[in-house]
Coordinates of C-alpha atoms in Angstrom, one line a residue:
X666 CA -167.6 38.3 73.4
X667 CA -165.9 37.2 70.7
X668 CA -167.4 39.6 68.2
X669 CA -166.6 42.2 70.5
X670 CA -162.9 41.6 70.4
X671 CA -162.7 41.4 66.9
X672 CA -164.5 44.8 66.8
X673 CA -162.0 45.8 68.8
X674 CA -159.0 44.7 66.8
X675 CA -160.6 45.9 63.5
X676 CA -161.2 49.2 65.0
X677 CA -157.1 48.8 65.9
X678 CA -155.9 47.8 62.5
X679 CA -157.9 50.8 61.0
X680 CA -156.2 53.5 63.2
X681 CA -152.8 52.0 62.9
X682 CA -153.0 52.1 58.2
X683 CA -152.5 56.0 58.4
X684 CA -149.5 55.8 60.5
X685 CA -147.8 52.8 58.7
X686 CA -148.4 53.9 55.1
X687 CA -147.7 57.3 56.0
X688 CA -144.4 58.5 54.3
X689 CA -141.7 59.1 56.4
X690 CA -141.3 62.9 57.4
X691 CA -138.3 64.0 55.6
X692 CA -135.2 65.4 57.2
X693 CA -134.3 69.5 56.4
X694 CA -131.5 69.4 53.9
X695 CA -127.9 69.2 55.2
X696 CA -125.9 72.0 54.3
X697 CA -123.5 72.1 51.3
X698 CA -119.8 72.1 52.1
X699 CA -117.0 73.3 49.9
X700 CA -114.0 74.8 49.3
X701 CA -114.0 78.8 49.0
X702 CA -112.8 78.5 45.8
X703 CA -115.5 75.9 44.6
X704 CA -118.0 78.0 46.4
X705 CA -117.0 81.0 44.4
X706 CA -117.4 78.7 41.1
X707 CA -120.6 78.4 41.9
X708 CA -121.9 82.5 42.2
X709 CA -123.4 83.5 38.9
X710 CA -121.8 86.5 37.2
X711 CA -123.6 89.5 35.6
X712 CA -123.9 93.3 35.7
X713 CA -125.0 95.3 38.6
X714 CA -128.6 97.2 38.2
X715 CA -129.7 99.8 41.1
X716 CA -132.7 101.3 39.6
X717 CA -135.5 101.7 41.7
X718 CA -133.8 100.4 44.7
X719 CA -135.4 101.8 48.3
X720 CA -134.3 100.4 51.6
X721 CA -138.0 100.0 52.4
X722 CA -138.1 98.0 49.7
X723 CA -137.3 95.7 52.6
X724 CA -139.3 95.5 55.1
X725 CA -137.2 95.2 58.4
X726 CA -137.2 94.3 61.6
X727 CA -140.1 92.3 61.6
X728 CA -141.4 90.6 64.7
X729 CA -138.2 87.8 64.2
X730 CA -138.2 84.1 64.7
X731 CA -140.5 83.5 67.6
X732 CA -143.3 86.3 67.1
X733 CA -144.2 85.6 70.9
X734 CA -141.2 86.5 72.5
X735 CA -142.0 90.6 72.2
X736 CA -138.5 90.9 70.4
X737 CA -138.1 91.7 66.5
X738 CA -135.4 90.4 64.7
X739 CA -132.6 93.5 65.9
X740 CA -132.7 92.0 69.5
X741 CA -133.2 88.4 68.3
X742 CA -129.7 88.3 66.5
X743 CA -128.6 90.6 69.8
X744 CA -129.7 87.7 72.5
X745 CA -127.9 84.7 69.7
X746 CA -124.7 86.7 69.4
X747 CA -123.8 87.7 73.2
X748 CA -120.9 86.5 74.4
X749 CA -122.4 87.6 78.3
X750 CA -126.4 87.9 77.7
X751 CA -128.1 90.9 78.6
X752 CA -131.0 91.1 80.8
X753 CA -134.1 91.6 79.0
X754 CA -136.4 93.9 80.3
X755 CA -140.5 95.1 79.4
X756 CA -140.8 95.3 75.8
X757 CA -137.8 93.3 74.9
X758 CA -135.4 96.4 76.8
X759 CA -132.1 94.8 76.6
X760 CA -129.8 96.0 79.4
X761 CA -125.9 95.0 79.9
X762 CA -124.4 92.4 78.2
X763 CA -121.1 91.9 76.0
X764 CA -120.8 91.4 72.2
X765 CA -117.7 90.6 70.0
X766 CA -117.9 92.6 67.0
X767 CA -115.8 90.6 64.4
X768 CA -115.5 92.9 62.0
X769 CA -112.7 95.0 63.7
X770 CA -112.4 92.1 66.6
X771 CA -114.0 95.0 69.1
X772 CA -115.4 93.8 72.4
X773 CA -118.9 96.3 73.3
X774 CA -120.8 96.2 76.2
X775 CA -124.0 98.2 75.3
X776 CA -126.7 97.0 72.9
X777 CA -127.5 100.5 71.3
X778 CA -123.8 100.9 70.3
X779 CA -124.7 97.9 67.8
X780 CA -126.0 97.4 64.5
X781 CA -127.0 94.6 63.0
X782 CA -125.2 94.0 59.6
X783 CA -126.8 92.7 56.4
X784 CA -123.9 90.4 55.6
X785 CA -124.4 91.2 51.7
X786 CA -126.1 94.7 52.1
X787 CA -129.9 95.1 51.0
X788 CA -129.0 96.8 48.0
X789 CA -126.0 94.7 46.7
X790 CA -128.6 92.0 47.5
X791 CA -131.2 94.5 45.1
X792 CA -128.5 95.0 42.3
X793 CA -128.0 91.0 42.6
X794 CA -131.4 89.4 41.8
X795 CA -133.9 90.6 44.7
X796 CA -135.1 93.4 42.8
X797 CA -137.0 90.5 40.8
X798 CA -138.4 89.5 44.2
X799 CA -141.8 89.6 45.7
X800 CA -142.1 91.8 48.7
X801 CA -142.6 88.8 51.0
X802 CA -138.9 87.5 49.7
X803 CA -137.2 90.9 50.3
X804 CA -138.7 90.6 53.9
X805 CA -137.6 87.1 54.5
X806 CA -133.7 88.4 53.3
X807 CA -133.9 91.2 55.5
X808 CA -134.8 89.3 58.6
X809 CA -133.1 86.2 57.6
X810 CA -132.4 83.7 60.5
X811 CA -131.8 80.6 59.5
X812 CA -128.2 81.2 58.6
X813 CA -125.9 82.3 61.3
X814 CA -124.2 84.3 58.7
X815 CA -126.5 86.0 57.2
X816 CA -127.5 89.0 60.2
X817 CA -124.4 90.0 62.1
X818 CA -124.0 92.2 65.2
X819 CA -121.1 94.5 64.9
X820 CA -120.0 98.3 65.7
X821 CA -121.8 100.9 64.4
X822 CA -118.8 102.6 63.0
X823 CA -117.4 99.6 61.3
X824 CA -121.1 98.6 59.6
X825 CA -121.1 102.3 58.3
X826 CA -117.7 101.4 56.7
X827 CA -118.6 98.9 55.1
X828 CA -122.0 100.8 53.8
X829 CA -123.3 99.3 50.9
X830 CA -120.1 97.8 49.5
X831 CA -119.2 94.4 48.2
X832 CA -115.8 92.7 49.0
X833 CA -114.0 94.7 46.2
X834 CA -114.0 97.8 47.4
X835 CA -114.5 97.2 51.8
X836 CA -112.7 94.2 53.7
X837 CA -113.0 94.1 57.6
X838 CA -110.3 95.9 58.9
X839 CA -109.4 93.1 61.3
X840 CA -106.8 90.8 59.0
X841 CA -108.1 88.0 61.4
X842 CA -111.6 88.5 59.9
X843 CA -111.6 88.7 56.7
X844 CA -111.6 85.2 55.8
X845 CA -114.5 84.3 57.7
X846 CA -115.6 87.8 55.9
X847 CA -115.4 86.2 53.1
X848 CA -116.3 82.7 53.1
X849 CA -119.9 84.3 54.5
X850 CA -120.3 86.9 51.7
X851 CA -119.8 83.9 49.4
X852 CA -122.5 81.5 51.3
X853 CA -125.0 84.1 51.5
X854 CA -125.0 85.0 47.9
X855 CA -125.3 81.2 47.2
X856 CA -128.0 80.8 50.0
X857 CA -129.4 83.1 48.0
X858 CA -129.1 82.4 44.7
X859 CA -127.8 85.9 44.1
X860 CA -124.9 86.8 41.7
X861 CA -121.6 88.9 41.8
X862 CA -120.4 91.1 39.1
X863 CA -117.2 90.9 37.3
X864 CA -114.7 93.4 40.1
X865 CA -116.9 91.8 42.6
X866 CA -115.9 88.2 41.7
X867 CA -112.0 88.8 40.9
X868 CA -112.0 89.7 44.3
X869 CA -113.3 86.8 45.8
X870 CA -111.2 84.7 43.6
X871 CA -108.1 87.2 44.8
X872 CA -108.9 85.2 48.0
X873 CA -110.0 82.2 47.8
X874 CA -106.6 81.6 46.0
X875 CA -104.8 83.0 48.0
X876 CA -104.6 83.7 52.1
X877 CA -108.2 82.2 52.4
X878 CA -107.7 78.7 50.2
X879 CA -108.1 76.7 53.7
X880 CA -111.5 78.6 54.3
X881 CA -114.5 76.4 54.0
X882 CA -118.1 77.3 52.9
X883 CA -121.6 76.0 54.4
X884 CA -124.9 76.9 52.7
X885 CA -128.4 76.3 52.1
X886 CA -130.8 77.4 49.7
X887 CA -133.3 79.8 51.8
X888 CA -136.8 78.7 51.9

């Protein structure tokens, strides 16, 4: 009897060793806060390259955050940013809903009259460092979802606008936006680790020293 329960208790103290000297699982990172104007400090300057930029260079919409949900990435950022959700349908249809498009502060109530807005556009985001990517990286950027700010739904006409330009030559056309524009262009490039070149960053700094001092910036370095 008595060997039995110190069997017992061996057997116990064995199983428990792993979970006791096991290291603690460590926390994801907190986000880095900052002044825009510290945040711009911190974007690396240098000159803008194009060559051999594709947009299928990358690859986008892939099957999004949860691959089992039978949505890709489009209808993904569609179902986060509804201010009234859609129904979704077979195949990830979405039907109805209502979406605030910041951009030009326009309220839209059908899905197909969105698109969904590289924040910094893929090939700023090529002339800024991705060309030196792997494939796998320019995927990740182009369906990047673990930064609210990095994939935003707005109109059609005003994304078109906006094109492939940086914050030097195309601002939001709602005045009430372009802060917010502003404070995300900077924390994606950072999230990023991509850089600005020279026009680009005067204009940031025109700014973040100026109407948008009071804006705030939250980023993390992408995965």
């Amino acid at each position: 009897m008595i060997k039995n329960i110190a069997r017992v208790f061996s057997a116990l103290s064995l199983a428990l060793v792993p979970l006791l000297s096991a290291p603690a699982a460590q926390a994801a990172p907190a986000p880095e806060v900052t002044t825009l104007a510290d945040a711009v400090g911190l974007v690396k300057v240098t000159e803008e390259d194009r060559t051999g930029y594709t947009r299928s260079s990358f690859k986008h919409w892939n099957s999004g955050d949860d691959a089992g949900d039978g949505c890709n990435t489009r209808n993904e950022v569609l179902l986060a940013e509804a201010v009234v959700a859609p129904t979704v349908e077979a195949g990830c249809k979405l039907s109805g809903g209502t979406w605030r498009s910041y951009y030009d502060g326009q309220e839209v109530t059908s899905a197909g009259a969105l698109d969904i807005d590289h924040m910094v556009p893929l090939a700023e985001a090529w002339d800024s460092g991705a060309s030196a990517w792997s494939a796998s990286r320019r995927e990740a950027y182009a369906n990047d979802q673990g930064s609210a700010v990095s994939l935003v739904a707005v109109t059609a006409r005003s994304n078109r606008q906006k094109s492939d330009q940086d914050p030097a030559d195309w601002m939001p056309p709602s005045p009430e936006a372009q802060c917010r524009y502003v404070g995300e262009w900077v924390s994606t490039k950072l999230r990023w680790g991509l850089t600005a070149d020279d026009r680009e960053l005067e204009a940031l700094k025109v700014y973040s020293e100026g109407p948008c001092e009071d804006t705030i910036v939250r980023h993390k370095p992408a995965a």
